mmCIF file of C-alpha atoms in Angstrom:
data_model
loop_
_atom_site.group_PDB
_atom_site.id
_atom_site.type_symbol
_atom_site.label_atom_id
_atom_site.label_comp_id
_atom_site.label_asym_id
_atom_site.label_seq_id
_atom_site.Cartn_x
_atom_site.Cartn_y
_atom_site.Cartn_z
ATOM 1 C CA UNK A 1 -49.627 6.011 -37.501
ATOM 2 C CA UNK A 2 -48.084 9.294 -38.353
ATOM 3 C CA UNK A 3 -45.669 11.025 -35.880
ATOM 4 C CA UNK A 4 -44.559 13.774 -38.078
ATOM 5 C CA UNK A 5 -46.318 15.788 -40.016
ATOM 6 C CA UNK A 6 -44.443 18.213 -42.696
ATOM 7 C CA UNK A 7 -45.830 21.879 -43.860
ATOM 8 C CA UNK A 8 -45.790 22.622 -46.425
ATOM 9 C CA UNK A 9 -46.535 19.842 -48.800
ATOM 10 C CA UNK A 10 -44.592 21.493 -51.841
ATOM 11 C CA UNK A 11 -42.062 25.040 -51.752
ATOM 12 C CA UNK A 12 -40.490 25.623 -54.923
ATOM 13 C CA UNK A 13 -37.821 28.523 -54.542
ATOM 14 C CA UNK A 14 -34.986 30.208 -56.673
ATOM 15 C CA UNK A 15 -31.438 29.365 -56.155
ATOM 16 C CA UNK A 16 -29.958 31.633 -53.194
ATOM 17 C CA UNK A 17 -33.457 32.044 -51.223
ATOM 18 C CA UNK A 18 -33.747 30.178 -48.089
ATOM 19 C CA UNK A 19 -35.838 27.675 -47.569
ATOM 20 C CA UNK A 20 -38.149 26.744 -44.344
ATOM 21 C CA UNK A 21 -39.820 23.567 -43.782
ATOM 22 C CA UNK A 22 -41.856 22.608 -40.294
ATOM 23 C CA UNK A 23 -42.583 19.161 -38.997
ATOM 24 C CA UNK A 24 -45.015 18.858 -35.924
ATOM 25 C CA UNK A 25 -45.525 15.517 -34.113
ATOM 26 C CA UNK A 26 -47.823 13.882 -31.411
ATOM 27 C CA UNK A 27 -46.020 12.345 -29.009
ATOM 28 C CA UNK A 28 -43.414 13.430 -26.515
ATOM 29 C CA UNK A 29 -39.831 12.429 -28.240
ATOM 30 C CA UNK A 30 -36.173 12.446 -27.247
ATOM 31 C CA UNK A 31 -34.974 13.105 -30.270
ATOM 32 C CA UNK A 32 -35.968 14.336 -33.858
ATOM 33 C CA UNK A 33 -34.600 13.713 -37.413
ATOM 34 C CA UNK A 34 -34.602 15.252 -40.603
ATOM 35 C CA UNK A 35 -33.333 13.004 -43.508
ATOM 36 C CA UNK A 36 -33.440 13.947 -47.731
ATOM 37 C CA UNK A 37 -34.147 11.958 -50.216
ATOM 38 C CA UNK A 38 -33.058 12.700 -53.812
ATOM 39 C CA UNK A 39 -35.627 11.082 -56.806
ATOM 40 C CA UNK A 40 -35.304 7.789 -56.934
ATOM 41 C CA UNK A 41 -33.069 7.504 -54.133
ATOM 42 C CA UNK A 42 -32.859 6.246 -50.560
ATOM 43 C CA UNK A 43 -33.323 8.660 -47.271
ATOM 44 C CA UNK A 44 -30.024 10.014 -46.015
ATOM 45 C CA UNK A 45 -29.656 10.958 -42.264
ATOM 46 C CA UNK A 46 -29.274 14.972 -42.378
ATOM 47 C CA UNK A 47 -29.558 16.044 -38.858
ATOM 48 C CA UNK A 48 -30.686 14.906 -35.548
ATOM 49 C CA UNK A 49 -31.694 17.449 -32.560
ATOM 50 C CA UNK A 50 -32.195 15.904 -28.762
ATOM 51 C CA UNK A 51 -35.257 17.281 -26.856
ATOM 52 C CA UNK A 52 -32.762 19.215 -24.484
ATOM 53 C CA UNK A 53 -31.569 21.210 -27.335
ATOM 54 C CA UNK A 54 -33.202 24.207 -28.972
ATOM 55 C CA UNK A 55 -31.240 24.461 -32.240
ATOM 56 C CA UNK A 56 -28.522 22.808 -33.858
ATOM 57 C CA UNK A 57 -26.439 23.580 -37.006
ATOM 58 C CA UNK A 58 -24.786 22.154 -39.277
ATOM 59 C CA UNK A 59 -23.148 23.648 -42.856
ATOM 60 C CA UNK A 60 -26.020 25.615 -44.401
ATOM 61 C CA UNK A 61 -28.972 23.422 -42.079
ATOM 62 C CA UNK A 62 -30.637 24.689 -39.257
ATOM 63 C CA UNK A 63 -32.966 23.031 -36.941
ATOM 64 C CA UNK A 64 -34.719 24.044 -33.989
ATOM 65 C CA UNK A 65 -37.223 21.939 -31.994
ATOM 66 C CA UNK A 66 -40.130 23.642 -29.661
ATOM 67 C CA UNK A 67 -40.708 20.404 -27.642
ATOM 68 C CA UNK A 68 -43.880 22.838 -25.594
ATOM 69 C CA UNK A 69 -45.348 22.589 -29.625
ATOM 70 C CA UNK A 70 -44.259 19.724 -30.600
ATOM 71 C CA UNK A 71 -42.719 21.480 -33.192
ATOM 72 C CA UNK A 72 -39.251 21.622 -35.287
ATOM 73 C CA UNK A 73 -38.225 23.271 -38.253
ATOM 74 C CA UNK A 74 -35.686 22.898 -40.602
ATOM 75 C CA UNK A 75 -34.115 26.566 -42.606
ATOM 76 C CA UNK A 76 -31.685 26.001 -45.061
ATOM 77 C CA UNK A 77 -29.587 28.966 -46.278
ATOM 78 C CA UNK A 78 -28.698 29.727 -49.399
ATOM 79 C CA UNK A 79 -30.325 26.873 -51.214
ATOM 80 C CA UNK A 80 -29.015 25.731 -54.396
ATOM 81 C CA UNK A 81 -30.062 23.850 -57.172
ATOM 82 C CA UNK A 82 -29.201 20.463 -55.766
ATOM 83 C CA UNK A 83 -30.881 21.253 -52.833
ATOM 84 C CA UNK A 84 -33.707 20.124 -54.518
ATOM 85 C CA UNK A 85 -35.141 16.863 -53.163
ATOM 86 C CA UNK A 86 -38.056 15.550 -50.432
ATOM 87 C CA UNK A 87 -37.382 16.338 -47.043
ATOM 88 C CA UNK A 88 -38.347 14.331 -43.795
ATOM 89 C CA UNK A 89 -38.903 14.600 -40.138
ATOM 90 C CA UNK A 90 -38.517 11.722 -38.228
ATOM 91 C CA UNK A 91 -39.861 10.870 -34.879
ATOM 92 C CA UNK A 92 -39.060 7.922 -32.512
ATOM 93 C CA UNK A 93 -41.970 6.014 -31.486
ATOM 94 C CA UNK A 94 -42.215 2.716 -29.412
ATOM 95 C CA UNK A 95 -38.685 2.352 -30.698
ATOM 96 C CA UNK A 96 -39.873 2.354 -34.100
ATOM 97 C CA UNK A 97 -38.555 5.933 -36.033
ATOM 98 C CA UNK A 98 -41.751 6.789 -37.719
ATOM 99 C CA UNK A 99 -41.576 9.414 -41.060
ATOM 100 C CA UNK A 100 -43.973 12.159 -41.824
ATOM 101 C CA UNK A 101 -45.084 12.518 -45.241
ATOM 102 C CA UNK A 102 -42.163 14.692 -46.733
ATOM 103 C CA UNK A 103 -41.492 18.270 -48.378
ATOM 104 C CA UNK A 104 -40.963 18.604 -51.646
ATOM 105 C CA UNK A 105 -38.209 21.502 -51.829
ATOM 106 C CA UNK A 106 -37.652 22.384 -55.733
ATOM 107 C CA UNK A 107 -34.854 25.116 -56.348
ATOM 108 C CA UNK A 108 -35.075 27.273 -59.185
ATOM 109 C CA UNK A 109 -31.230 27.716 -60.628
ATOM 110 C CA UNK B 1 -18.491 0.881 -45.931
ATOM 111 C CA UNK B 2 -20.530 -0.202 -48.708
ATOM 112 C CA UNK B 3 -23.994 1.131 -47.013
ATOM 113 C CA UNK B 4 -27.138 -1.533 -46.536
ATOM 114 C CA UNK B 5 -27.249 -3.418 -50.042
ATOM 115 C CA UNK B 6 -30.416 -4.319 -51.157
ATOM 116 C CA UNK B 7 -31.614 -6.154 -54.312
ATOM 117 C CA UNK B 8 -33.179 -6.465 -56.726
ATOM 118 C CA UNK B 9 -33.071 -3.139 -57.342
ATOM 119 C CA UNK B 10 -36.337 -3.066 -59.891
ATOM 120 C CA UNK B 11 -38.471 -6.461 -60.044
ATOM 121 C CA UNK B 12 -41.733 -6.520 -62.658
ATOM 122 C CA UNK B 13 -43.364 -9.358 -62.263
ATOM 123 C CA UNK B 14 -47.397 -10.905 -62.658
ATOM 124 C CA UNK B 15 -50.067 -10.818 -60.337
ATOM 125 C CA UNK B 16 -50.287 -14.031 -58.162
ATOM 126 C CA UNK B 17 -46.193 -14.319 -57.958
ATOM 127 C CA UNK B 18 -43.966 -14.945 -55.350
ATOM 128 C CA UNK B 19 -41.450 -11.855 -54.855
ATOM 129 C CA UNK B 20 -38.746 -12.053 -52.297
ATOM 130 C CA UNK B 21 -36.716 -8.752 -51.460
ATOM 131 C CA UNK B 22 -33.171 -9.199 -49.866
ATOM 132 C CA UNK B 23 -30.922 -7.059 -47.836
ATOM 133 C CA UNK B 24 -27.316 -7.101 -46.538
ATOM 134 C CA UNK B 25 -27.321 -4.558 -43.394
ATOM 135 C CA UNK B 26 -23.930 -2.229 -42.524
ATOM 136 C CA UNK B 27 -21.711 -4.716 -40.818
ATOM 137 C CA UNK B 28 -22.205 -4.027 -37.332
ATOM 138 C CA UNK B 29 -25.744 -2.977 -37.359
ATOM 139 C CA UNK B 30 -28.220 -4.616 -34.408
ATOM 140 C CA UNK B 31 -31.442 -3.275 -35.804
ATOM 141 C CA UNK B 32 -32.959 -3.467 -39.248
ATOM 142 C CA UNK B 33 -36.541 -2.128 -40.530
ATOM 143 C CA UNK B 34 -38.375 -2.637 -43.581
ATOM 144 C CA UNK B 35 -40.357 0.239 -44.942
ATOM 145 C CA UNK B 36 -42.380 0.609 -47.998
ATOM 146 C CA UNK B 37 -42.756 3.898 -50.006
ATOM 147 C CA UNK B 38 -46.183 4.894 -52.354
ATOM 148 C CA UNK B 39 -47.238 8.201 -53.106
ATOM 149 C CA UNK B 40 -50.458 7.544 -51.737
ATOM 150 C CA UNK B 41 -49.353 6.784 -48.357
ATOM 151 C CA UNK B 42 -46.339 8.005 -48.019
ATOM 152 C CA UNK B 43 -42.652 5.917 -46.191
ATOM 153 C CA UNK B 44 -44.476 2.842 -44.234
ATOM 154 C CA UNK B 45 -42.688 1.070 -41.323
ATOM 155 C CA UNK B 46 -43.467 -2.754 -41.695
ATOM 156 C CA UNK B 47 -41.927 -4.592 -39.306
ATOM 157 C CA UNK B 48 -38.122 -4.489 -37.637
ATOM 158 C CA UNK B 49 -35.965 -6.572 -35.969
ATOM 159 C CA UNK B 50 -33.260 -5.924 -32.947
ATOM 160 C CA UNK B 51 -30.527 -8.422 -32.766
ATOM 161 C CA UNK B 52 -32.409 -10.901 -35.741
ATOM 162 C CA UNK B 53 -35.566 -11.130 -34.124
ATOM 163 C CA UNK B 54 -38.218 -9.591 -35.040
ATOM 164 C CA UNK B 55 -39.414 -6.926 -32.395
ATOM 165 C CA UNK B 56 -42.664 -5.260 -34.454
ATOM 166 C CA UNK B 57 -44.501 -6.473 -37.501
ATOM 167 C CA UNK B 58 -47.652 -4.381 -37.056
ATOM 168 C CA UNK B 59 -47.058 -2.712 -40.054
ATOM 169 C CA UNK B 60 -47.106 -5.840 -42.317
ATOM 170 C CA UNK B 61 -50.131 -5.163 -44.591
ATOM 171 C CA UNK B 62 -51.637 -8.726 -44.234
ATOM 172 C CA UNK B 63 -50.521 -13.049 -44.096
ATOM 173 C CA UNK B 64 -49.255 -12.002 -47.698
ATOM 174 C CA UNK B 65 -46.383 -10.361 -46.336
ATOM 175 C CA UNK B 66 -43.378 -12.072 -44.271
ATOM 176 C CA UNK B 67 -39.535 -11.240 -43.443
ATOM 177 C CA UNK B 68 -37.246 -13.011 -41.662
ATOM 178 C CA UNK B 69 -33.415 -12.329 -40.695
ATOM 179 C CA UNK B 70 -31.718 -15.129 -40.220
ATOM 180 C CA UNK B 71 -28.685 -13.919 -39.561
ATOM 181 C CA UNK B 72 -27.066 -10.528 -38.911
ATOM 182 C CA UNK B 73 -26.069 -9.782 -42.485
ATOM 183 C CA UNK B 74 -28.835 -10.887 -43.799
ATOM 184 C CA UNK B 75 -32.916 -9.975 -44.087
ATOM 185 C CA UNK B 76 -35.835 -11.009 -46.534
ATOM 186 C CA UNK B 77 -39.162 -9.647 -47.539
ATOM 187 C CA UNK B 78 -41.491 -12.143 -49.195
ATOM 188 C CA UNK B 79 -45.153 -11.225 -50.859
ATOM 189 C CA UNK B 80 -46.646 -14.436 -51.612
ATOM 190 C CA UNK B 81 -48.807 -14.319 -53.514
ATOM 191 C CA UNK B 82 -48.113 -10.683 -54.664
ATOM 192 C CA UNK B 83 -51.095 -8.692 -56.311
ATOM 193 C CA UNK B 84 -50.755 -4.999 -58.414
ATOM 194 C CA UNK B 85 -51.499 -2.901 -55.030
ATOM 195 C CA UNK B 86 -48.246 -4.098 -53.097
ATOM 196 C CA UNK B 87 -46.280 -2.092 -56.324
ATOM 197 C CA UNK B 88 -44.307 0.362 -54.264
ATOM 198 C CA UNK B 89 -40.718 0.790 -53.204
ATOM 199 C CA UNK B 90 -39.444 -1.588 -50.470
ATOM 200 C CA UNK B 91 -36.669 0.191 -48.413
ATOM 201 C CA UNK B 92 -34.470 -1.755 -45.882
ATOM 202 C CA UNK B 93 -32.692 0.042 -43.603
ATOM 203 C CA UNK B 94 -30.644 -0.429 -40.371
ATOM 204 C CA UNK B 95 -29.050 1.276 -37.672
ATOM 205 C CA UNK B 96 -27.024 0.909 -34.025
ATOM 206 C CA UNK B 97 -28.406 3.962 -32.412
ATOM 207 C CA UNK B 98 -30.767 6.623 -33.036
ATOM 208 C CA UNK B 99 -29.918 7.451 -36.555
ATOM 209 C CA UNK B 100 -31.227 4.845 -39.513
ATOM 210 C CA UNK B 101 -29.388 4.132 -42.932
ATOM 211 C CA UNK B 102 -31.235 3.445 -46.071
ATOM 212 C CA UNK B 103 -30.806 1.143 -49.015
ATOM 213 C CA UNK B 104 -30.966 2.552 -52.140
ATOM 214 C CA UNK B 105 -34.780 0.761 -52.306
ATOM 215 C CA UNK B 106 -36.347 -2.109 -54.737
ATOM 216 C CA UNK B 107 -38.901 -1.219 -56.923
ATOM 217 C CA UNK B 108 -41.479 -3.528 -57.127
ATOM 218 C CA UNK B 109 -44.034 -3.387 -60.003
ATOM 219 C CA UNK B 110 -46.466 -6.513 -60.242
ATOM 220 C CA UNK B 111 -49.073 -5.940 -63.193
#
């Protein structure tokens, strides 16, 4: 079973435009992930926001998590060409960390 | 730290054979999940284990499938026999708190 669910499917910007991606999920979490993964490469941990925190930074990333939606989003500034990859939110679950199905984020040098 | 290794990294192989997927966890490491990857369904948990035993396999597709860990450095995923559907990419990953590492993935092509 899913617990995060990305919108949208696909954004394809140009280089310098930020870029917004939203995950919502089910159940009630401690914690949410985002993790990248570059074509034909593993996931890498980007960013991880506890459910007693709002929004959380790091370099050009920001996430915020609306735990009342069961919502988070993920804006990152100033995108750049090797920005482009498949982005995922990641929910814990039964002690499992269960992925939603991804954004595909192409930037446009 | 050389990351969780996994090989092979790309396996083709024929309908009806026996493929066996290995992976060498970060050193340190007490939990370790298998997922598959298809386009069609997206990144699939199969099963994990906490402390080499395994603690969910609900996401094993069927008797086909099987891992074991019998050790902590060390994890296999076995299709036996394997048919042209189970062509996907096999992910290990592991982790000692909330955040998960990835392999670099085998990809597994049975025609």
């Amino acid at each position: 079973s899913q617990q995060g669910e990305e919108d949208p499917q696909a954004l394809s910007i140009q280089e310098g435009e930020n870029a917004t991606m939203n995950c919502s999920y089910k159940t009630s979490i401690n914690n949410l992930q985002w993790y990248r993964q570059n074509s034909g490469r593993g996931l890498v941990h980007l960013i991880l926001i506890r459910s007693n925190e709002r929004e959380k930074h790091s370099g050009r990333l920001r996430v915020t998590l609306d735990t009342s939606k069961k919502s988070s989003s993920l804006l990152i500034t100033a995108s750049r060409a090797a920005d482009t990859a498949s982005y995922f939110c990641a929910a814990p679950q039964g002690g499992k960390l269960i992925f939603g199905q991804g954004t595909e984020l192409s930037v446009k040098p | 730290d050389a990351g969780v290794i996994q090989s092979p990294r790309h396996e083709v192989t024929e309908m009806g054979q026996e493929v066996t997927l290995r992976c060498k966890p970060i050193s340190g490491h007490n939990s370790l999940f298998w997922y598959r990857q298809t386009m069609m369904r997206g990144l699939e948990l199969l099963i994990y284990f906490n402390n080499n035993v395994p603690i969910d396999d609900s996401g094993m597709p069927e008797d086909r499938f099987s891992a074991k860990m019998p050790n902590a450095s060390f994890s296999t995923l076995k299709i036996q026999p394997s048919e042209p559907r189970d062509s996907a990419v096999y992910f290990c990953a592991s982790s000692s708190g909330d955040t998960i590492y990835f392999g670099e993935g085998s990809w597994l092509t049975v025609v």
